[in-house]
Coordinates of C-alpha atoms in Angstrom, one line a residue:
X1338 CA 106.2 -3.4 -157.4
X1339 CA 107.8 -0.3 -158.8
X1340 CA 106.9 3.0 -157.0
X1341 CA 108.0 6.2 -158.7
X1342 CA 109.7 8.3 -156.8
X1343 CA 107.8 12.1 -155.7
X1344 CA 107.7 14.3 -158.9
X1345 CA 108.1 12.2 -161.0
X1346 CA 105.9 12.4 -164.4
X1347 CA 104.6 9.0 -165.6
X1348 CA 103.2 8.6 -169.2
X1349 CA 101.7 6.4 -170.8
X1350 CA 101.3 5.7 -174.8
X1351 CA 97.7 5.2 -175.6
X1352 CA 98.8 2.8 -179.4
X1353 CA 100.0 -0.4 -178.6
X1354 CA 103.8 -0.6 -180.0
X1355 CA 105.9 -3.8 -181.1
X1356 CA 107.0 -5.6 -178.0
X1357 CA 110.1 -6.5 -180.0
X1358 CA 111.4 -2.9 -179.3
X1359 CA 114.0 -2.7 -176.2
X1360 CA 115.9 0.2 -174.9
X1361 CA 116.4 2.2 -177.9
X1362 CA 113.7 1.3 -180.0
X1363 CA 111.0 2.8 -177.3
X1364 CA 113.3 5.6 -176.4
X1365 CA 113.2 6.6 -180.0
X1366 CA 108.8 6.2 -180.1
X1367 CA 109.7 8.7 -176.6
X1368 CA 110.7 11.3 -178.6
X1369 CA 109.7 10.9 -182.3
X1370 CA 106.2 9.7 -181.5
X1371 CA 105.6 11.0 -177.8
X1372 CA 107.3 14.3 -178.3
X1373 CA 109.2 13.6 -175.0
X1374 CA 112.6 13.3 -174.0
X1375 CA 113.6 9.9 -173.0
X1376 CA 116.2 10.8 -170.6
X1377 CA 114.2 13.4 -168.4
X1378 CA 113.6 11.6 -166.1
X1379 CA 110.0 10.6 -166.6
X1380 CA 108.5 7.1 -166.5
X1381 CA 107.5 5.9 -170.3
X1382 CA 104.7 3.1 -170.5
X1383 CA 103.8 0.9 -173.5
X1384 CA 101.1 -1.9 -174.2
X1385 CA 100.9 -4.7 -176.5
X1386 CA 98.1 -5.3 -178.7
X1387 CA 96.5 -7.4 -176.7
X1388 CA 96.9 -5.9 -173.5
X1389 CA 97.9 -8.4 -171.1
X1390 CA 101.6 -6.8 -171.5
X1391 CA 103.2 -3.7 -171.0
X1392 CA 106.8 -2.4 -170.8
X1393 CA 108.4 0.9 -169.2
X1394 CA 111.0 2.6 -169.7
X1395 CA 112.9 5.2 -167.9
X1396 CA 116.5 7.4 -167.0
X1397 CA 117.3 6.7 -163.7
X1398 CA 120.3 9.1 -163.9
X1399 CA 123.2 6.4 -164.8
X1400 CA 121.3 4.4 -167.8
X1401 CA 118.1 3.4 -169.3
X1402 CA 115.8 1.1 -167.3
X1403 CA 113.3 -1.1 -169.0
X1404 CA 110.8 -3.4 -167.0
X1405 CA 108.4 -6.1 -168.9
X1406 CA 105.2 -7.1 -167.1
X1407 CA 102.7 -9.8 -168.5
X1408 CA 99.7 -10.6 -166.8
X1409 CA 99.0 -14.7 -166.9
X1410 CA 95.3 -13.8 -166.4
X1411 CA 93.2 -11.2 -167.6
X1412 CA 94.5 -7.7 -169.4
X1413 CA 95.8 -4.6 -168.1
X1414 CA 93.0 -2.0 -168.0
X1415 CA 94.1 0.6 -170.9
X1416 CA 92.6 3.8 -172.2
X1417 CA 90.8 3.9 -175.4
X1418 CA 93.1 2.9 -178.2
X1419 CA 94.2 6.4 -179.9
X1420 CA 97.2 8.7 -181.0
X1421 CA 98.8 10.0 -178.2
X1422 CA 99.8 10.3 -174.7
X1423 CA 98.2 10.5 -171.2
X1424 CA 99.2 11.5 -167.9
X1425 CA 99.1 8.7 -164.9
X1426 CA 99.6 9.7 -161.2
X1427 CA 101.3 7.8 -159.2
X1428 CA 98.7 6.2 -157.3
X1429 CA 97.0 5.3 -161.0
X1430 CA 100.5 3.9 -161.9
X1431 CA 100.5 1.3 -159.5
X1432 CA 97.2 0.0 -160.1
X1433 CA 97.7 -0.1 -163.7
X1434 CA 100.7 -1.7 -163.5
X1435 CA 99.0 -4.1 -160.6
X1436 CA 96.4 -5.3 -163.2
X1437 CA 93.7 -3.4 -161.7
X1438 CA 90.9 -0.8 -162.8
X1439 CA 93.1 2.5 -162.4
X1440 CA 90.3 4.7 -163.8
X1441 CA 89.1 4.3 -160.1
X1442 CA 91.7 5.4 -158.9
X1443 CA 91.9 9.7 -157.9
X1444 CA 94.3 11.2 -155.7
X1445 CA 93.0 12.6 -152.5
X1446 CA 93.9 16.6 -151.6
X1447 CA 95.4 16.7 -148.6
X1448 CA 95.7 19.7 -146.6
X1449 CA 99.2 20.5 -145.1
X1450 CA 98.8 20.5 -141.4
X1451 CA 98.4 23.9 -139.9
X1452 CA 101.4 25.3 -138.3
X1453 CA 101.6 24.9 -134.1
X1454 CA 101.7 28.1 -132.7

């Protein structure tokens, strides 16, 4: 399992892209398509058309990372098929990207513990 790190924006494309792109080929979709920099740090995600696949790519400071998941049954739950980009949390990364249902996934608001006096 991959867990992003704290801070760290994951997005992911809603159009499904050629799975015969690698590093370069989604970097460029990052930032002619996206409107993103590849190399911010960020975590990129991509599906194939028929949804039991998805890639990611992202800078981990030293080179470009790409990681290839197929699912042997069933399909990754994806948003409606459109132009564009969304915004996962971390929690609705891993899900995703576990083959579950992420849209039931929502962060919980914690409080920060009040302060011993």
């Amino acid at each position: 399992m991959i867990h992003p790190g704290p801070g760290v924006k994951i997005f992911v494309a809603t159009k499904p892209v050629d799975f015969r792109k690698g590093h370069d080929g989604l970097a460029a979709l990052v930032q002619s398509h996206l409107r993103y920099k590849p190399f911010d740090g960020a975590v990129y995600v991509f599906r194939a058309k028929r949804a039991d696949r998805l890639k990611l790519i992202y800078w981990d400071g030293s080179g470009l990372v790409m990681s290839y998941k197929r699912l042997e049954q069933n399909s990754f739950k994806w948003p409606k098929v459109t132009d564009g980009v969304m915004r996962l949390d971390p929690a609705q990364f891993e899900a995703l990207f576990a083959g579950l249902d992420w849209r039931r996934v929502t962060a919980r608001e914690v409080a920060p513990p009040a302060a011993a006096e």
